[in-house]
Coordinates of C-alpha atoms in Angstrom, one line a residue:
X1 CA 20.8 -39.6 78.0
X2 CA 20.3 -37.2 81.0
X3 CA 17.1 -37.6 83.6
X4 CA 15.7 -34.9 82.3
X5 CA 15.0 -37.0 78.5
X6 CA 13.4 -39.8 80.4
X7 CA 11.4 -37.6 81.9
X8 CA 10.3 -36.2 78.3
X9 CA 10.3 -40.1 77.3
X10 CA 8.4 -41.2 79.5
X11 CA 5.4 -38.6 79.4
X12 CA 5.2 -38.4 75.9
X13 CA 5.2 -42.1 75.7
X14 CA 2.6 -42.3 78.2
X15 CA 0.2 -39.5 76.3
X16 CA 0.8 -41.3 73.1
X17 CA -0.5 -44.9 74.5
X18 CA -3.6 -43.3 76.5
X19 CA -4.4 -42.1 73.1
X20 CA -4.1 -45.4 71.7
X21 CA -5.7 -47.0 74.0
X22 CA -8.6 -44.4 73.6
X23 CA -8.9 -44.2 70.0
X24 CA -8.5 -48.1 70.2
X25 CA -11.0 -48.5 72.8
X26 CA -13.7 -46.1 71.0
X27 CA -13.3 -47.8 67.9
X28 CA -14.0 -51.8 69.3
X29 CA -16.8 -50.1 71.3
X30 CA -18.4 -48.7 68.4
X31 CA -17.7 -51.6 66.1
X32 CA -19.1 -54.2 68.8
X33 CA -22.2 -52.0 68.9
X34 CA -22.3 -52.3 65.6
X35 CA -22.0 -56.0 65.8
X36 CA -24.7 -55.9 68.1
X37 CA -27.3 -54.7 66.1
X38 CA -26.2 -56.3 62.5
X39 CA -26.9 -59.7 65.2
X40 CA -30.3 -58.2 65.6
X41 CA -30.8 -58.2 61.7
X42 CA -32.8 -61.0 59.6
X43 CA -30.8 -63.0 57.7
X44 CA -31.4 -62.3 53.9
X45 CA -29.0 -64.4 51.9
X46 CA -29.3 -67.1 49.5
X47 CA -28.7 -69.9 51.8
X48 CA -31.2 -68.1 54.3
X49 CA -34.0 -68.4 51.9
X50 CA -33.5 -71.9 51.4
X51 CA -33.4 -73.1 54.5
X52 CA -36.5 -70.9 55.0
X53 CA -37.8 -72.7 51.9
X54 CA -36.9 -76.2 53.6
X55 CA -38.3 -75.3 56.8
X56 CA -41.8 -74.2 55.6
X57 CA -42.2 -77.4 53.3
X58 CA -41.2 -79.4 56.6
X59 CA -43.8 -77.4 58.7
X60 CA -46.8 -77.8 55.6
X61 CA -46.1 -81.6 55.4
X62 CA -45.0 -83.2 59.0
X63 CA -46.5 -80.1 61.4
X64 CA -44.9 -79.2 63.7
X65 CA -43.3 -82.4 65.0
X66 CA -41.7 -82.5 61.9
X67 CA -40.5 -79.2 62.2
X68 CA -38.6 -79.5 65.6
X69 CA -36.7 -82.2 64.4
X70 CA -35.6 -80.5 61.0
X71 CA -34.4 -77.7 63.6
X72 CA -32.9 -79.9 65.6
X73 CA -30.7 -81.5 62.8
X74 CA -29.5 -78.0 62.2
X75 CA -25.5 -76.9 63.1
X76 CA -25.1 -74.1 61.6
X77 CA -28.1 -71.9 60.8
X78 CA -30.7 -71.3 64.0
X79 CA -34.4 -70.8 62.0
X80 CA -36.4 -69.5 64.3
X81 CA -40.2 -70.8 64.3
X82 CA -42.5 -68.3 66.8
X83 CA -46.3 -69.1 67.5
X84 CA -48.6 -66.2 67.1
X85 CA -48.2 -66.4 71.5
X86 CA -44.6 -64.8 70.9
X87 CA -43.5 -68.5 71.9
X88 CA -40.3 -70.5 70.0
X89 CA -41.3 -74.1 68.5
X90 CA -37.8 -75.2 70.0
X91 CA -37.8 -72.6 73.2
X92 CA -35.1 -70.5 72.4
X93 CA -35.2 -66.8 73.6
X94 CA -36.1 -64.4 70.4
X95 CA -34.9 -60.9 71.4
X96 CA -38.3 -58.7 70.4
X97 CA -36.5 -56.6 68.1
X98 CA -35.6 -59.4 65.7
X99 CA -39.0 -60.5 65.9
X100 CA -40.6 -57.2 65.5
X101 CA -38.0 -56.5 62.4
X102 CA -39.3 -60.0 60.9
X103 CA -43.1 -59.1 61.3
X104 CA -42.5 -56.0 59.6
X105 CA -40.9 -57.2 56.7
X106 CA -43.6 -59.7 56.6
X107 CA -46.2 -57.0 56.5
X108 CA -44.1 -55.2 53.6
X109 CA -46.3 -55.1 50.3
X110 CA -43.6 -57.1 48.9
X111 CA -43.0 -60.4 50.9
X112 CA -39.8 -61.1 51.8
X113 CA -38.6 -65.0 51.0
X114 CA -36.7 -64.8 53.6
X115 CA -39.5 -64.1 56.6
X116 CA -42.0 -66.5 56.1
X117 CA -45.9 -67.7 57.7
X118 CA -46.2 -71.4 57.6
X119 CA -49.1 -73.5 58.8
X120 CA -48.8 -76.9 59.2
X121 CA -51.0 -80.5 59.1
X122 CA -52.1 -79.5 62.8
X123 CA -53.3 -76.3 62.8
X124 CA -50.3 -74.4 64.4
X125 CA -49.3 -71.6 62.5
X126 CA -45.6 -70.2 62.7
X127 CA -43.2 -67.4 61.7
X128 CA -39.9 -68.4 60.1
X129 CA -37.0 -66.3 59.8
X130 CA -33.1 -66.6 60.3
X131 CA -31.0 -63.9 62.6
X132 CA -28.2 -62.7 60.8
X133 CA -24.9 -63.4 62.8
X134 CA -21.1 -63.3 61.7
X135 CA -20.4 -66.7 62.2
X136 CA -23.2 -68.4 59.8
X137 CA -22.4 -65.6 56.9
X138 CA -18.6 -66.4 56.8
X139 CA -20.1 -70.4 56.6
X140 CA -22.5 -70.2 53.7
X141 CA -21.1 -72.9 52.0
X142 CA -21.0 -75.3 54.8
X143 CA -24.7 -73.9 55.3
X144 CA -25.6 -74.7 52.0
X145 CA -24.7 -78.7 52.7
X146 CA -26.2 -78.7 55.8
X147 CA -29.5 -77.7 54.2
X148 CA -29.7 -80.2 51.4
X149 CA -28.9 -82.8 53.6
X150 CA -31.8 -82.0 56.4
X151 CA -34.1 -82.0 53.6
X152 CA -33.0 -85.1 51.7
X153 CA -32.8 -86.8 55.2
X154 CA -36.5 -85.9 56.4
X155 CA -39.8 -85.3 55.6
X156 CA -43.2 -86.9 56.5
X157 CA -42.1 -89.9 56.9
X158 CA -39.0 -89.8 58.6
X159 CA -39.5 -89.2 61.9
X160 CA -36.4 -90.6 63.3
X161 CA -33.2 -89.4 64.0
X162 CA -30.9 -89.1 61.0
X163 CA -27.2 -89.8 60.4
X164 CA -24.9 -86.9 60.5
X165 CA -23.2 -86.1 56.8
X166 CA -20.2 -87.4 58.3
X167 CA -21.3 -90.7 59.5
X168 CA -23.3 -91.8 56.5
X169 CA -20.2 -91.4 54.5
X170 CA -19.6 -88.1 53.4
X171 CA -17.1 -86.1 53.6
X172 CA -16.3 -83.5 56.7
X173 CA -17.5 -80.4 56.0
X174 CA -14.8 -78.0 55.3
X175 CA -14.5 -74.5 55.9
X176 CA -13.7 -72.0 59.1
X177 CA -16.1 -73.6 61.7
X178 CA -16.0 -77.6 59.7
X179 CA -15.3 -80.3 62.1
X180 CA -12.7 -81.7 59.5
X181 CA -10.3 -78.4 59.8
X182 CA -9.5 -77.1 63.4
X183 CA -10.0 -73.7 63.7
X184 CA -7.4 -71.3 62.9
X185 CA -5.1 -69.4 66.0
X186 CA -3.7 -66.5 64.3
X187 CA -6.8 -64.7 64.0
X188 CA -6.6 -63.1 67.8
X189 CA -2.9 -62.8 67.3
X190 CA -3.9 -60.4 64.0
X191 CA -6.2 -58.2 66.6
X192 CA -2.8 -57.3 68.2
X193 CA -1.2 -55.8 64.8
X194 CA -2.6 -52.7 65.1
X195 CA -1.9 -52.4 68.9
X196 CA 2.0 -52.8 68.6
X197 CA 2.2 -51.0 65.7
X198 CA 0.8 -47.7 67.6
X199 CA 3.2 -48.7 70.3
X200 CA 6.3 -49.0 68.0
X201 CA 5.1 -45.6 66.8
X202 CA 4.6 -44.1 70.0
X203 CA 8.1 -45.3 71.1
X204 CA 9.7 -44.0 68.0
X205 CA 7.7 -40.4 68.1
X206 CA 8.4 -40.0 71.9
X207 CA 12.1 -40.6 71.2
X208 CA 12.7 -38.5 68.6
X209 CA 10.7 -35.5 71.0
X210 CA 12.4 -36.0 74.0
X211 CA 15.5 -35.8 72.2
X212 CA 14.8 -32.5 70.3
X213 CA 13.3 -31.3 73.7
X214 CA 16.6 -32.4 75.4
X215 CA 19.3 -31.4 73.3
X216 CA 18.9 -27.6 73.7
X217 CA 18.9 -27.7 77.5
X218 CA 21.9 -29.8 77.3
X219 CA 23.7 -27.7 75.6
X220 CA 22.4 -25.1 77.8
X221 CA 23.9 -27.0 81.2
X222 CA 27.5 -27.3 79.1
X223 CA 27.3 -23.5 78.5
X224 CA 26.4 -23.0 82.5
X225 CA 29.1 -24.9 83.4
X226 CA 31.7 -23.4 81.1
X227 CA 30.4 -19.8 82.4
X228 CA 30.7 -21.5 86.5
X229 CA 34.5 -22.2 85.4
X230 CA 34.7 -18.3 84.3
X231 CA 34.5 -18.6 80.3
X232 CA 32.2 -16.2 79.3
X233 CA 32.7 -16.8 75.6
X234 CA 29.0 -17.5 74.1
X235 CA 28.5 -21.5 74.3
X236 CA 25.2 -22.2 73.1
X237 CA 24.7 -22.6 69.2
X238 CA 21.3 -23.3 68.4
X239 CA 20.6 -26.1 65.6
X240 CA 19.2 -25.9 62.1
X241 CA 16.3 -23.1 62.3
X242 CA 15.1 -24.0 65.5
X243 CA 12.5 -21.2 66.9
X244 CA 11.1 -22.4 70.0
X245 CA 11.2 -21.0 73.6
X246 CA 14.7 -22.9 74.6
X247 CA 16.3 -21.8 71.6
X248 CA 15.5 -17.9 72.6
X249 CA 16.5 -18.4 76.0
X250 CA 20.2 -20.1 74.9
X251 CA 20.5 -17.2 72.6
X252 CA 19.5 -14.8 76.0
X253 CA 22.1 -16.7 77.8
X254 CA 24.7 -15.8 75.2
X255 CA 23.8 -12.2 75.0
X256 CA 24.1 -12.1 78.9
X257 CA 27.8 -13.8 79.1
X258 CA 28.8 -11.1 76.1
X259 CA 27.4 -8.7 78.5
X260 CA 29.0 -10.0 81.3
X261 CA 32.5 -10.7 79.4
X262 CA 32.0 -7.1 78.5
X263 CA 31.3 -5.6 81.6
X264 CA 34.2 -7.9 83.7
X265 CA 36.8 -6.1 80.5
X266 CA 35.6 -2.5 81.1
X267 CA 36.1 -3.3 84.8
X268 CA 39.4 -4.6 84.5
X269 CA 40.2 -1.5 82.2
X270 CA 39.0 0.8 84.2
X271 CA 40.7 -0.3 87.0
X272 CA 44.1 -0.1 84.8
X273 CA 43.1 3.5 84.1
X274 CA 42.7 4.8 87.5
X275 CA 46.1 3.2 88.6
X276 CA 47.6 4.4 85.6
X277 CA 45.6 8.0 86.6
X278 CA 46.9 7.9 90.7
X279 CA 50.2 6.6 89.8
X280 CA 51.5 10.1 88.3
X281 CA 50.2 12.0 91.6
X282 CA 51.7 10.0 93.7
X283 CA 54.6 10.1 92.5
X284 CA 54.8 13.9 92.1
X285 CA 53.5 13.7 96.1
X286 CA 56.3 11.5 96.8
X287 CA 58.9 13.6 95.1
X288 CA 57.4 16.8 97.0
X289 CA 57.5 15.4 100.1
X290 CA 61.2 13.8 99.5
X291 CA 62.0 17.5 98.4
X292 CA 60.9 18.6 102.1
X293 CA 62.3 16.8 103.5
X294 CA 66.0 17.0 101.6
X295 CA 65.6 21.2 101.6
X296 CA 63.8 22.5 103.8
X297 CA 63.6 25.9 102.9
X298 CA 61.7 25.1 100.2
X299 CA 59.0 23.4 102.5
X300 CA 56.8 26.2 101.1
X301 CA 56.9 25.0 97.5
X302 CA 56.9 21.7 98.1
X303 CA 53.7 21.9 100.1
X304 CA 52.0 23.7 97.4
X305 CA 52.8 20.8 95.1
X306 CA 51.2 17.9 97.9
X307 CA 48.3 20.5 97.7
X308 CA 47.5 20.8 94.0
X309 CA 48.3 16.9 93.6
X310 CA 46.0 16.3 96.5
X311 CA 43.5 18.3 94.8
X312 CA 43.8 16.5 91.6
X313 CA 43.4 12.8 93.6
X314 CA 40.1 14.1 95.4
X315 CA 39.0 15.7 92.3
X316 CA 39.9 12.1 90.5
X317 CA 38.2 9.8 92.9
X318 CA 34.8 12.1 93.0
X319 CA 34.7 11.6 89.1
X320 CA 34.8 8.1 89.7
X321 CA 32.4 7.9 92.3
X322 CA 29.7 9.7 89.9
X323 CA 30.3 7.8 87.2
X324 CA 30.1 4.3 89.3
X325 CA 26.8 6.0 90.7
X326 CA 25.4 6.5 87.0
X327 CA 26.3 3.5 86.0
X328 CA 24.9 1.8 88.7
X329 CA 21.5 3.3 87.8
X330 CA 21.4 6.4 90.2
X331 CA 20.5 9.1 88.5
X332 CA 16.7 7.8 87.9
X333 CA 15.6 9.2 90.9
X334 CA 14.0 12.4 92.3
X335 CA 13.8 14.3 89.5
X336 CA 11.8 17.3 89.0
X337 CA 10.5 19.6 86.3
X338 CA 13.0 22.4 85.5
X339 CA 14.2 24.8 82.5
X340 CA 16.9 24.1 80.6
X341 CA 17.6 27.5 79.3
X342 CA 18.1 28.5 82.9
X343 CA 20.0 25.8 83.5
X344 CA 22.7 26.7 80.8
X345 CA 23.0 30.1 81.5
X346 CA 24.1 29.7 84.8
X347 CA 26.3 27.5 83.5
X348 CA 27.8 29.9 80.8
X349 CA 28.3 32.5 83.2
X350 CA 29.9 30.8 85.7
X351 CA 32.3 29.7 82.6
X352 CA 33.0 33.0 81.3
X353 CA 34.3 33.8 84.3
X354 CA 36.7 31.2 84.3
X355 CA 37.6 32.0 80.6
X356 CA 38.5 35.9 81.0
X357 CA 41.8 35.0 82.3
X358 CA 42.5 33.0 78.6
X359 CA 40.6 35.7 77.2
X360 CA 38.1 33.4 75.9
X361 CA 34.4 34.4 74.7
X362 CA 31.6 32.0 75.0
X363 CA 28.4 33.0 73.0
X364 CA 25.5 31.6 73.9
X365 CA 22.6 31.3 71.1
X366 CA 19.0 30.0 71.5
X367 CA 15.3 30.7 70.0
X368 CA 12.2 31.9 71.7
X369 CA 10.8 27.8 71.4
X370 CA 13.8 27.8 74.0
X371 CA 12.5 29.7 76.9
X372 CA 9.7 28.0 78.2
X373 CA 10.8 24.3 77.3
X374 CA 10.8 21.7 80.2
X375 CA 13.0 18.6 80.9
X376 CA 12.1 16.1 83.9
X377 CA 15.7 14.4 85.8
X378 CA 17.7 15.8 88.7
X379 CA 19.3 19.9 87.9
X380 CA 22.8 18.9 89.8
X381 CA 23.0 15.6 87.0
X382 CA 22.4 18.2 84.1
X383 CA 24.1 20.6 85.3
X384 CA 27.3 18.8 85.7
X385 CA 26.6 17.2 81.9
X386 CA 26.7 20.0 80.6
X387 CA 29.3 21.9 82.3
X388 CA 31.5 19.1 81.8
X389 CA 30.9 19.5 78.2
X390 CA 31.6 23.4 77.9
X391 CA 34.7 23.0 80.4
X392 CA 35.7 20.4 78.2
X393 CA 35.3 22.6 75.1
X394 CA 37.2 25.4 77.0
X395 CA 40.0 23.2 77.8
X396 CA 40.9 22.4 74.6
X397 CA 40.2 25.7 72.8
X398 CA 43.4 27.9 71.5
X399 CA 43.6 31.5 73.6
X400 CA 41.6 33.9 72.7
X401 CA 38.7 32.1 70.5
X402 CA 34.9 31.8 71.2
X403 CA 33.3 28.8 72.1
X404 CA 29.5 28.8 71.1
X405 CA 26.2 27.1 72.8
X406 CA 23.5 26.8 71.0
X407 CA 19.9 26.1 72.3
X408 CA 17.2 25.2 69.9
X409 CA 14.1 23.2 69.6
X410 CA 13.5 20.1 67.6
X411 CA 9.9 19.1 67.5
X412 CA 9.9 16.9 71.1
X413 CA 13.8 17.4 72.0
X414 CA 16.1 20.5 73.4
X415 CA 18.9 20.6 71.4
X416 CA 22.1 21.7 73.2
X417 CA 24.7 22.0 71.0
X418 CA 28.7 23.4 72.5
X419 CA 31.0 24.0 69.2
X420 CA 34.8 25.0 69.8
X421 CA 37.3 25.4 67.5
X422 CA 40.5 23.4 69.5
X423 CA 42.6 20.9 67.7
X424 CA 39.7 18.4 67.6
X425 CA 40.1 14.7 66.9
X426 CA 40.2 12.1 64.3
X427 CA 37.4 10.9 63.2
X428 CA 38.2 7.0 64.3
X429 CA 38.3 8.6 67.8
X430 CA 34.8 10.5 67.6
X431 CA 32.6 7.7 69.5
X432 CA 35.7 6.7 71.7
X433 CA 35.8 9.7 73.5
X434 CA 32.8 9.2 75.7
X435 CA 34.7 6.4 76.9
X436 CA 36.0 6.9 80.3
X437 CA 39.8 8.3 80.6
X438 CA 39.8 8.5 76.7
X439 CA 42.6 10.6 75.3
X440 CA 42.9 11.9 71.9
X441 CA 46.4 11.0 70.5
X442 CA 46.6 14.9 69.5
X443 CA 45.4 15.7 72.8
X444 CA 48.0 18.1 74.5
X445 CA 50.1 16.4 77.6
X446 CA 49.8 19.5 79.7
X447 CA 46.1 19.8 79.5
X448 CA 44.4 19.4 82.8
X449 CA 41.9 16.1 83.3
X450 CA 41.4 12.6 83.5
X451 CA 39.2 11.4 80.8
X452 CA 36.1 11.1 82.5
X453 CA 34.2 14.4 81.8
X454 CA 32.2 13.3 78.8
X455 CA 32.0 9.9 80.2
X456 CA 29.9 11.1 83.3
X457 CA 28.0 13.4 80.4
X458 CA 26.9 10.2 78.4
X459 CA 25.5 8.4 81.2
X460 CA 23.7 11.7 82.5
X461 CA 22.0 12.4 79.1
X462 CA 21.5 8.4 78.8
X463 CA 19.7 8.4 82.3
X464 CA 17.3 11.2 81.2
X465 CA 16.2 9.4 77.8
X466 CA 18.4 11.6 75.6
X467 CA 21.4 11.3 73.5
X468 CA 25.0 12.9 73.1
X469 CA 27.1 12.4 70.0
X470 CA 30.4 14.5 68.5
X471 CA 31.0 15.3 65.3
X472 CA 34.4 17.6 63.6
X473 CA 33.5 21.1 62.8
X474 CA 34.9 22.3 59.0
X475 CA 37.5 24.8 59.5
X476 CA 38.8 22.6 62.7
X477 CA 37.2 21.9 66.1
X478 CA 34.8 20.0 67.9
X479 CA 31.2 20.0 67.8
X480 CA 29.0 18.2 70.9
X481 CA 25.2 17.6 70.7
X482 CA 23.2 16.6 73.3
X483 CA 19.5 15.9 72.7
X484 CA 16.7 15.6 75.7
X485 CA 13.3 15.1 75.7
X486 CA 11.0 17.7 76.4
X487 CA 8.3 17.2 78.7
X488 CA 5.0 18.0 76.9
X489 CA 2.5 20.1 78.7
X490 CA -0.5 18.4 80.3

């Protein structure tokens, strides 16, 4: 278990006992309150209304001399006996609430037995009731005895102090507060049931938490430290049907190390295709210049050849640095409102002039909804898109065919479509060939180019929000669409 699942532990298990304690502490508060005011309450039960009984007959026959001592012999049940002065007979404090609660019920149409105005053989007159408590209700039986013995014990006449039930030969009085059992001791170790039972619960629940919270990020640190040590193979594998924020951002990871496993093997490609692309150069360079150098006379030849190859090599490298500048994002910015359809016919004129000497027509086709339509990104980026793609459609055409544009309008997109009708390719090869320094197996060795033509088109029409797909013409050929968004007016 890392420091990270203690941490989790430890918080949860801390939130779960304040809770506890909380709950717990409302609870005994409210239930003490409770307590408090049932103590307040006048004792109604049958044992109440006999001692009430005894009491009153004690108070009408002995006064209240009599009276004090029949309270005094009491253990168990406190009768309380208040003058019309608010006073006790045996000077005990009365809490005014339980006194006014007993005058009321006194005043009640129908008497309680329990509440009860006595006068006795001296002229003092006295209200009798019992509080209610928890102690003397769980002791009614031993309650009972005790009041059957005061009154067999005293009366008018006896005046003395009487013999406890134990001492005149009876037996101890049995029951939870008898002197003849002792008390019982597990009842405060029941009050801590509840307690450690929340705890266990808390432990258990903050566990189980801090586990599921911890699992994902460890397997997140493994797939970190895999990726550190350069596997870039996805690590993380999410458990069950998991759907929370650690799960997403494992799964985020793993989509970012496919990216980056992807972009490290297009690197690593690329670089094989360039040194693949400048080793046949060079080595035509090298033989030229070994040429010179063996026959001079033909100096003027071979220097034609370090020219052309030299050409091809600067012509190589700027294609590269365009497409590393696309990729790396740079053709998002200065860009400017221009028309298209001016755009490509600059750009088809410039390429039948290029094309006379195959004697090569290009036809170039497009509606009225054409003229006036509007596409925001950078003219030299387009431009070279789409000359790329009608050079590309030039190159690959037979002598003496036509290569058509087409410029139409679909709803919100300019549609730019070059058709040729050159060998074309197979159809396994159609979404490979925007793939930099992509040949076509029937691709012809002598044709002039490196591959990277309808690459650098892609990520043009990509940067400008469009799209650029191939599809085979029938009757042989090529057909490229590009798509880009118009920009709507106002």
């Amino acid at each position: 278990m890392g420091r990270l699942f203690w941490k989790f532990f430890l918080c949860i298990m801390l939130a779960q006992v304040t809770a506890t304690i909380g709950i717990g502490g409302t609870f005994w508060l409210k239930n003490r309150a409770a307590q408090q005011e049932r103590a307040l309450d006048i004792d109604t039960s049958p044992p109440a209304q006999m001692i009430i009984e005894a009491a009153s007959a004690t108070l009408e026959a002995g006064g209240s001399q009599a009276l004090r001592q029949f309270l005094g012999k009491l253990e168990r049940m406190r009768v309380f006996a208040v003058d019309a002065k608010g006073q006790e007979l045996m000077g005990r404090a009365v809490h005014p609430t339980m006194l006014a609660k007993a005058r009321a019920m006194l005043e009640q149409s129908q008497a309680h037995p329990v509440v009860r105005e006595a006068a006795g053989g001296d002229g003092k007159r006295y209200l009798l009731f019992l509080p209610s408590s928890e102690r003397f209700r769980n002791a009614e039986a031993g309650a009972a005895r005790d009041t059957l013995n005061a009154v067999a014990m005293s009366g008018p006449r006896a005046m003395g102090p009487a013999p406890r039930p134990h001492e005149a030969g009876a037996p101890p009085p049995r029951g939870e507060f008898g002197r003849g059992m002792p008390p019982r001791m597990d009842t405060p170790y029941r009050n801590f049931i509840p307690l450690a039972a929340a705890i266990a619960a808390s432990l258990l629940f903050a566990f189980l938490l801090a586990w599921y919270f911890a699992r994902p990020i460890r397997d997140l640190r493994q797939a970190f430290e895999a990726a550190s040590h350069g596997n870039l193979a996805p690590r993380f594998h999410a458990s069950g049907k998991r759907g929370d924020e650690l799960t997403d951002l494992g799964r985020d990871f793993d989509r970012m190390t496919g990216r980056l496993r992807n972009l490290m093997d297009s690197q690593t490609r690329l670089l094989h295709d360039v040194s693949h692309e400048l080793r046949s150069p060079l080595a035509r360079l090298q033989a030229a210049i070994g040429l010179a150098h063996q026959q001079p006379e033909k100096m003027a030849a071979s220097m034609q050849r370090i020219e052309r190859e030299s050409e091809r090599m600067d012509k190589l490298i700027g294609e590269l640095l365009t497409l590393s500048r696309l990729e790396a994002g740079a053709g998002q910015a200065h860009s400017e409102d221009l028309g298209i359809a001016d755009l490509v016919h600059d750009i088809v004129d410039d390429a039948r002039y290029e094309a006379r000497a195959r004697q090569l027509d290009i036809a170039l086709a497009g509606d009225a909804a054409t003229a006036d339509a509007c596409v925001t990104g950078q003219p030299e980026l387009l431009a070279r898109a789409v000359e790329n793609v009608v050079r590309n459609a030039i190159k690959h055409s037979p002598d003496g065919s036509t290569v058509e544009v087409e410029l139409s309008r679909q709803t919100d997109w300019l549609r730019i479509a070059v058709l040729d009708r050159g060998p074309g390719v197979a159809s396994a090869d159609l979404a490979r060939i925007f793939e930099p320094f992509f040949r076509a197996s029937n691709t012809q060795h002598g044709t002039d180019g490196h591959g990277l033509g309808l690459a650098i088109a892609q990520h043009v029409i990509s940067a400008h929000g469009g799209r650029i797909s191939a599809s085979l013409r029938s009757g042989g050929g090529l057909c490229v669409e590009m798509l880009l968004p118009v920009k709507t007016p106002g």
